[in-house]
Amino acid sequence: MKIKVSAPGKLMLMGEHAVVYNHPCLVTAVDKRLYVEAEIIDKNEDEIIAPQVKESRFVLEAIAYFKKQFKINQFVKISTNGDFSHRVGLGSSSAVTVATFKALSLVFNISLTDRQIFDLSYHVNIAIQGVGSGFDIAIATFGKTTYFVTGGKIIEPLNIKPLPLVVGYSGIKADTPFYIRKVREAFRSRQTQMDSIFEEIESLVEQGKALLLNSDYEKIGALMTKNHQLLQQLGVSIPKLDLMVEKSIKAGAWGAKLSGAGGGDCIIALVSDDKRIVVENAIKSVGGEIITVDNNAEGVKVEEEV
Ligand code: MEV
């Protein structure tokens, strides 16, 4: 039996960095997906076909951990491909890990809940990267737009519609571990100040969650802009991201912020339909690239069984 499954990429809506320190965040799944095909093979080693070396590390580690956990000694062939380039920071490594566990569970006929897929994938993520809150693993698994607390203490998909977002890529690949370490160093040297920024971010996330449930975009936009200012205070923004955020707001967005670790990758702007083109042009005018993605997408799922 050959099985094809997919898992979505993500965009952080609010709460990045604070979520590493036991605070909540809001994250949404995008409609760009990572696909994994798996089958049991009659060979004496596993075969991985992954276009990105980075992805194959996650696949290999996931296979090893799965076999250990479920005492399996057969071999598999896994091939991956994606709708999105890993350069823009939409979360290809978390999606590939989640999709691999789902595919393995199906080919070996071991039933796993989404929570178990999250736990297995988070273990692999931490084994390889050493750091991370797991928000990206949670969204690849559960999908939708989700309220998440560090390590999966709370994973609460919200029952809402897709958000009217514009996504602008800075052209700079963010070095997530570098920015996580940068914040950690700042946290060690000035904990009280950092704690109070994290508290403020948490308050924005809590308000944001309530407003999302009411689709109150104007107020959510204001919270996003405030979140960006707090990320600036954490020292993770860069001039290109600040400029794209500023231009989006000037062009009429309800609000805008960097999305993710900082240092590059994307900004998100919340916009009304009539402002979308103006905001997109404003982002392009300062060298940003518009990434066309929808959000609130489905979590990990089976695409095909052959
Ligand atoms: C990176 O996209 C978001 C961070 O909060 C890291 C994490 O939560 O794993 C900076």
Short mmCIF file of C-alpha atoms and ligand atoms in Angstrom, two decimals:
data_model
loop_
_atom_site.label_atom_id
_atom_site.label_comp_id
_atom_site.label_asym_id
_atom_site.label_seq_id
_atom_site.Cartn_x
_atom_site.Cartn_y
_atom_site.Cartn_z
CA MET A 1 0.00 0.00 0.00
CA LYS A 2 1.19 3.48 -0.91
CA ILE A 3 -0.20 6.47 0.95
CA LYS A 4 0.01 10.19 0.31
CA VAL A 5 -0.66 12.67 3.09
CA SER A 6 -0.19 16.40 3.43
CA ALA A 7 0.26 18.97 6.19
CA PRO A 8 -0.03 22.75 5.99
CA GLY A 9 2.50 25.51 6.49
CA LYS A 10 1.84 28.31 8.98
CA LEU A 11 1.81 31.99 9.69
CA MET A 12 2.25 33.31 13.19
CA LEU A 13 -0.50 35.84 13.88
CA MET A 14 0.57 37.03 17.33
CA GLY A 15 2.70 35.97 20.26
CA GLU A 16 5.99 34.83 18.69
CA HIS A 17 8.94 34.62 21.10
CA ALA A 18 6.69 35.04 24.13
CA VAL A 19 5.34 31.56 23.31
CA VAL A 20 8.81 30.11 23.94
CA TYR A 21 8.46 31.42 27.56
CA ASN A 22 5.17 29.80 28.55
CA HIS A 23 2.87 32.38 27.02
CA PRO A 24 0.17 31.78 24.38
CA CYS A 25 0.22 32.60 20.69
CA LEU A 26 -2.22 32.65 17.78
CA VAL A 27 -1.22 30.87 14.61
CA THR A 28 -2.98 30.07 11.35
CA ALA A 29 -2.48 27.24 8.83
CA VAL A 30 -1.89 28.29 5.23
CA ASP A 31 -3.15 26.56 2.12
CA LYS A 32 0.40 25.80 0.93
CA ARG A 33 1.09 22.19 1.88
CA LEU A 34 3.91 19.72 2.18
CA TYR A 35 3.20 16.25 0.70
CA VAL A 36 4.64 12.95 1.90
CA GLU A 37 4.26 9.63 0.08
CA ALA A 38 5.11 6.45 1.96
CA GLU A 39 5.22 2.73 1.27
CA ILE A 40 6.79 -0.32 2.88
CA ILE A 41 9.67 -1.67 0.77
CA ASP A 42 11.32 -5.05 0.58
CA LYS A 43 14.87 -3.78 1.11
CA ASN A 44 17.32 -3.55 3.95
CA GLU A 45 17.38 0.22 4.31
CA ASP A 46 15.00 3.13 4.16
CA GLU A 47 14.86 5.26 1.03
CA ILE A 48 14.24 9.01 1.32
CA ILE A 49 13.61 11.23 -1.67
CA ALA A 50 13.38 14.83 -0.49
CA PRO A 51 14.27 17.87 -2.59
CA GLN A 52 15.46 19.76 0.50
CA VAL A 53 18.34 18.30 2.56
CA LYS A 54 16.84 20.02 5.60
CA GLU A 55 13.59 18.10 5.14
CA SER A 56 15.30 14.73 4.79
CA ARG A 57 16.85 15.16 8.25
CA PHE A 58 13.41 15.51 9.77
CA VAL A 59 12.07 12.56 7.77
CA LEU A 60 14.99 10.32 8.82
CA GLU A 61 14.65 11.25 12.47
CA ALA A 62 10.87 10.74 12.35
CA ILE A 63 11.26 7.26 10.80
CA ALA A 64 13.87 6.26 13.41
CA TYR A 65 11.73 7.48 16.30
CA PHE A 66 8.56 5.88 14.93
CA LYS A 67 10.28 2.50 14.48
CA LYS A 68 11.72 2.67 17.98
CA GLN A 69 8.42 3.62 19.59
CA PHE A 70 6.38 0.95 17.79
CA LYS A 71 9.11 -1.73 17.51
CA ILE A 72 9.08 -1.93 13.74
CA ASN A 73 11.89 -3.47 11.72
CA GLN A 74 10.58 -3.15 8.17
CA PHE A 75 11.84 -0.48 5.77
CA VAL A 76 10.03 2.35 4.02
CA LYS A 77 10.35 4.57 1.03
CA ILE A 78 9.36 8.19 1.68
CA SER A 79 9.19 10.93 -0.94
CA THR A 80 8.33 14.53 -0.19
CA ASN A 81 7.37 17.56 -2.21
CA GLY A 82 5.90 20.91 -1.35
CA ASP A 83 3.63 23.65 -2.61
CA PHE A 84 5.90 26.23 -1.07
CA SER A 85 9.52 27.18 -1.01
CA HIS A 86 11.14 26.67 2.38
CA ARG A 87 12.92 30.02 1.97
CA VAL A 88 9.90 32.11 2.97
CA GLY A 89 9.56 30.58 6.44
CA LEU A 90 6.14 28.99 6.15
CA GLY A 91 7.26 25.95 8.14
CA SER A 92 8.30 23.15 5.80
CA SER A 93 10.24 21.20 8.45
CA SER A 94 7.33 21.02 10.90
CA ALA A 95 4.90 20.11 8.10
CA VAL A 96 7.18 17.37 6.76
CA THR A 97 7.64 15.87 10.24
CA VAL A 98 3.91 15.79 10.96
CA ALA A 99 3.07 14.41 7.51
CA THR A 100 5.75 11.70 7.88
CA PHE A 101 4.32 10.45 11.20
CA LYS A 102 0.80 10.43 9.78
CA ALA A 103 1.95 8.52 6.69
CA LEU A 104 3.94 5.99 8.76
CA SER A 105 0.98 5.39 11.07
CA LEU A 106 -1.16 4.55 8.04
CA VAL A 107 1.28 2.27 6.21
CA PHE A 108 2.05 0.35 9.41
CA ASN A 109 -1.59 0.38 10.47
CA ILE A 110 -0.97 1.96 13.87
CA SER A 111 -3.76 4.31 14.79
CA LEU A 112 -2.57 7.64 16.20
CA THR A 113 -4.61 10.56 17.48
CA ASP A 114 -3.69 14.08 16.39
CA ARG A 115 -2.37 14.65 19.91
CA GLN A 116 -0.03 11.65 19.54
CA ILE A 117 1.15 12.93 16.15
CA PHE A 118 1.85 16.29 17.77
CA ASP A 119 3.82 14.71 20.64
CA LEU A 120 5.93 12.47 18.37
CA SER A 121 6.63 15.33 15.96
CA TYR A 122 7.50 17.77 18.73
CA HIS A 123 9.99 15.26 20.13
CA VAL A 124 11.73 15.05 16.72
CA ASN A 125 11.63 18.82 16.30
CA ILE A 126 13.35 19.37 19.64
CA ALA A 127 15.85 16.55 19.01
CA ILE A 128 16.97 18.28 15.81
CA GLN A 129 16.59 21.98 16.62
CA GLY A 130 17.02 21.97 20.37
CA VAL A 131 14.59 24.90 20.74
CA GLY A 132 11.06 25.86 19.79
CA SER A 133 7.62 26.16 21.33
CA GLY A 134 6.01 23.55 19.02
CA PHE A 135 3.41 26.01 17.64
CA ASP A 136 4.41 25.10 14.08
CA ILE A 137 4.01 21.37 14.80
CA ALA A 138 0.60 22.00 16.36
CA ILE A 139 -0.70 23.96 13.40
CA ALA A 140 0.64 21.41 10.87
CA THR A 141 -1.29 18.76 12.83
CA PHE A 142 -4.53 20.49 13.85
CA GLY A 143 -4.70 23.20 11.17
CA LYS A 144 -7.23 26.07 11.24
CA THR A 145 -6.46 29.16 13.31
CA THR A 146 -5.30 28.01 16.69
CA TYR A 147 -4.61 29.31 20.17
CA PHE A 148 -1.48 27.55 21.41
CA VAL A 149 0.54 27.49 24.63
CA THR A 150 4.18 26.34 24.82
CA GLY A 151 4.86 22.66 24.25
CA GLY A 152 1.19 21.99 23.53
CA LYS A 153 -0.09 22.74 27.05
CA ILE A 154 -3.12 24.14 25.27
CA ILE A 155 -3.96 23.54 21.59
CA GLU A 156 -7.30 25.14 20.83
CA PRO A 157 -8.40 25.43 17.18
CA LEU A 158 -10.82 28.35 16.86
CA ASN A 159 -14.01 28.18 14.91
CA ILE A 160 -13.50 31.19 12.65
CA LYS A 161 -13.39 32.23 8.99
CA PRO A 162 -10.14 32.82 7.05
CA LEU A 163 -8.58 36.19 7.87
CA PRO A 164 -8.19 38.93 5.25
CA LEU A 165 -4.38 38.92 5.30
CA VAL A 166 -1.75 40.22 2.94
CA VAL A 167 1.59 38.43 3.26
CA GLY A 168 4.77 40.23 2.22
CA TYR A 169 8.10 38.41 1.96
CA SER A 170 11.13 40.50 2.85
CA GLY A 171 13.51 38.68 0.53
CA ILE A 172 15.64 37.79 3.55
CA LYS A 173 15.72 34.25 4.92
CA ALA A 174 15.27 34.44 8.70
CA ASP A 175 17.65 32.54 10.95
CA THR A 176 15.12 31.40 13.56
CA PRO A 177 17.55 29.68 16.01
CA PHE A 178 19.74 32.82 15.97
CA TYR A 179 16.81 35.04 17.00
CA ILE A 180 15.60 32.57 19.62
CA ARG A 181 19.13 32.64 21.12
CA LYS A 182 19.25 36.44 20.89
CA VAL A 183 16.03 36.73 22.89
CA ARG A 184 17.28 34.13 25.37
CA GLU A 185 20.47 36.14 25.97
CA ALA A 186 18.43 39.30 26.50
CA PHE A 187 16.13 37.35 28.83
CA ARG A 188 19.11 36.22 30.91
CA SER A 189 20.55 39.70 31.24
CA ARG A 190 17.33 41.67 31.80
CA GLN A 191 14.65 39.23 32.83
CA THR A 192 12.27 41.69 34.50
CA GLN A 193 12.06 43.90 31.43
CA MET A 194 11.68 40.92 29.09
CA ASP A 195 9.04 39.35 31.32
CA SER A 196 7.00 42.52 31.23
CA ILE A 197 7.18 42.62 27.39
CA PHE A 198 6.08 38.98 27.28
CA GLU A 199 3.17 39.80 29.62
CA GLU A 200 2.09 42.62 27.31
CA ILE A 201 2.29 40.28 24.33
CA GLU A 202 0.19 37.72 26.21
CA SER A 203 -2.45 40.34 26.88
CA LEU A 204 -2.59 41.16 23.13
CA VAL A 205 -2.95 37.46 22.31
CA GLU A 206 -5.81 37.02 24.80
CA GLN A 207 -7.63 40.08 23.44
CA GLY A 208 -6.88 38.93 19.90
CA LYS A 209 -8.40 35.52 20.55
CA ALA A 210 -11.68 37.06 21.73
CA LEU A 211 -11.75 39.52 18.81
CA LEU A 212 -11.04 36.77 16.29
CA LEU A 213 -14.12 34.92 17.46
CA ASN A 214 -16.10 38.11 16.68
CA SER A 215 -14.22 38.87 13.41
CA ASP A 216 -13.46 42.36 14.73
CA TYR A 217 -10.67 43.03 12.24
CA GLU A 218 -10.18 46.71 12.94
CA LYS A 219 -9.35 46.03 16.59
CA ILE A 220 -7.27 42.92 15.76
CA GLY A 221 -5.24 45.06 13.34
CA ALA A 222 -4.45 47.55 16.10
CA LEU A 223 -3.29 44.69 18.33
CA MET A 224 -1.05 43.35 15.57
CA THR A 225 0.63 46.71 15.14
CA LYS A 226 1.16 46.93 18.90
CA ASN A 227 2.61 43.39 18.82
CA HIS A 228 5.08 44.54 16.16
CA GLN A 229 6.22 47.40 18.39
CA LEU A 230 6.83 44.95 21.23
CA LEU A 231 8.82 42.71 18.88
CA GLN A 232 10.91 45.76 18.01
CA GLN A 233 11.55 46.20 21.73
CA LEU A 234 12.64 42.55 21.92
CA GLY A 235 15.23 43.42 19.27
CA VAL A 236 14.10 40.98 16.59
CA SER A 237 12.84 43.30 13.86
CA ILE A 238 14.99 44.73 11.08
CA PRO A 239 14.57 47.92 9.00
CA LYS A 240 13.15 46.07 5.96
CA LEU A 241 10.38 44.49 8.06
CA ASP A 242 9.69 47.80 9.84
CA LEU A 243 9.42 49.56 6.49
CA MET A 244 7.00 47.02 5.04
CA VAL A 245 4.86 47.25 8.21
CA GLU A 246 4.91 51.06 8.17
CA LYS A 247 4.02 51.25 4.45
CA SER A 248 1.16 48.76 4.89
CA ILE A 249 -0.37 50.80 7.68
CA LYS A 250 0.06 54.08 5.79
CA ALA A 251 -1.66 52.45 2.80
CA GLY A 252 -4.69 51.73 4.95
CA ALA A 253 -4.16 48.29 6.53
CA TRP A 254 -6.00 47.80 9.84
CA GLY A 255 -2.64 46.71 11.24
CA ALA A 256 0.57 44.90 10.39
CA LYS A 257 3.49 43.09 11.99
CA LEU A 258 6.39 40.82 11.32
CA SER A 259 5.44 37.16 11.49
CA GLY A 260 7.80 34.59 12.97
CA ALA A 261 11.20 34.85 14.59
CA GLY A 262 12.15 38.19 13.01
CA GLY A 263 15.32 39.10 11.12
CA GLY A 264 13.57 38.40 7.79
CA ASP A 265 10.88 36.13 6.33
CA CYS A 266 7.42 37.72 6.12
CA ILE A 267 5.18 40.46 7.41
CA ILE A 268 1.41 40.11 7.60
CA ALA A 269 -1.07 42.95 7.20
CA LEU A 270 -4.77 42.75 7.98
CA VAL A 271 -6.72 44.57 5.26
CA SER A 272 -10.23 45.28 4.05
CA ASP A 273 -11.01 44.14 0.49
CA ASP A 274 -10.94 47.66 -0.89
CA LYS A 275 -7.44 48.30 0.52
CA ARG A 276 -5.83 45.01 -0.51
CA ILE A 277 -4.30 46.17 -3.83
CA VAL A 278 -3.06 49.48 -2.36
CA VAL A 279 -1.42 47.67 0.56
CA GLU A 280 0.13 45.05 -1.75
CA ASN A 281 1.56 47.81 -3.94
CA ALA A 282 2.91 49.65 -0.89
CA ILE A 283 4.75 46.48 0.19
CA LYS A 284 6.11 45.96 -3.32
CA SER A 285 7.24 49.60 -3.50
CA VAL A 286 9.77 48.93 -0.73
CA GLY A 287 11.04 45.69 -2.26
CA GLY A 288 8.66 43.19 -0.63
CA GLU A 289 7.26 40.25 -2.55
CA ILE A 290 3.58 39.35 -2.15
CA ILE A 291 3.04 35.71 -1.22
CA THR A 292 -0.43 34.60 -2.25
CA VAL A 293 -1.73 32.26 0.43
CA ASP A 294 -5.06 31.65 2.06
CA ASN A 295 -5.26 30.82 5.77
CA ASN A 296 -7.32 28.83 8.28
CA ALA A 297 -6.49 25.70 6.23
CA GLU A 298 -7.02 22.06 7.20
CA GLY A 299 -4.46 20.21 9.33
CA VAL A 300 -2.69 16.97 8.38
CA LYS A 301 -4.83 14.80 6.09
CA VAL A 302 -4.78 11.85 3.73
CA GLU A 303 -4.63 12.87 0.08
CA GLU A 304 -4.56 9.49 -1.60
CA GLU A 305 -4.33 5.80 -0.90
CA VAL A 306 -3.14 3.54 -3.71
C1 MEV B 1 9.29 31.43 15.16
O1 MEV B 1 8.50 31.38 13.99
C2 MEV B 1 8.45 31.68 16.38
C3 MEV B 1 9.21 31.64 17.70
O2 MEV B 1 8.26 31.96 18.71
C4 MEV B 1 9.84 30.31 17.96
C5 MEV B 1 8.89 29.23 18.43
O3 MEV B 1 7.83 29.51 18.97
O4 MEV B 1 9.26 28.03 18.29
C6 MEV B 1 10.28 32.71 17.69
#
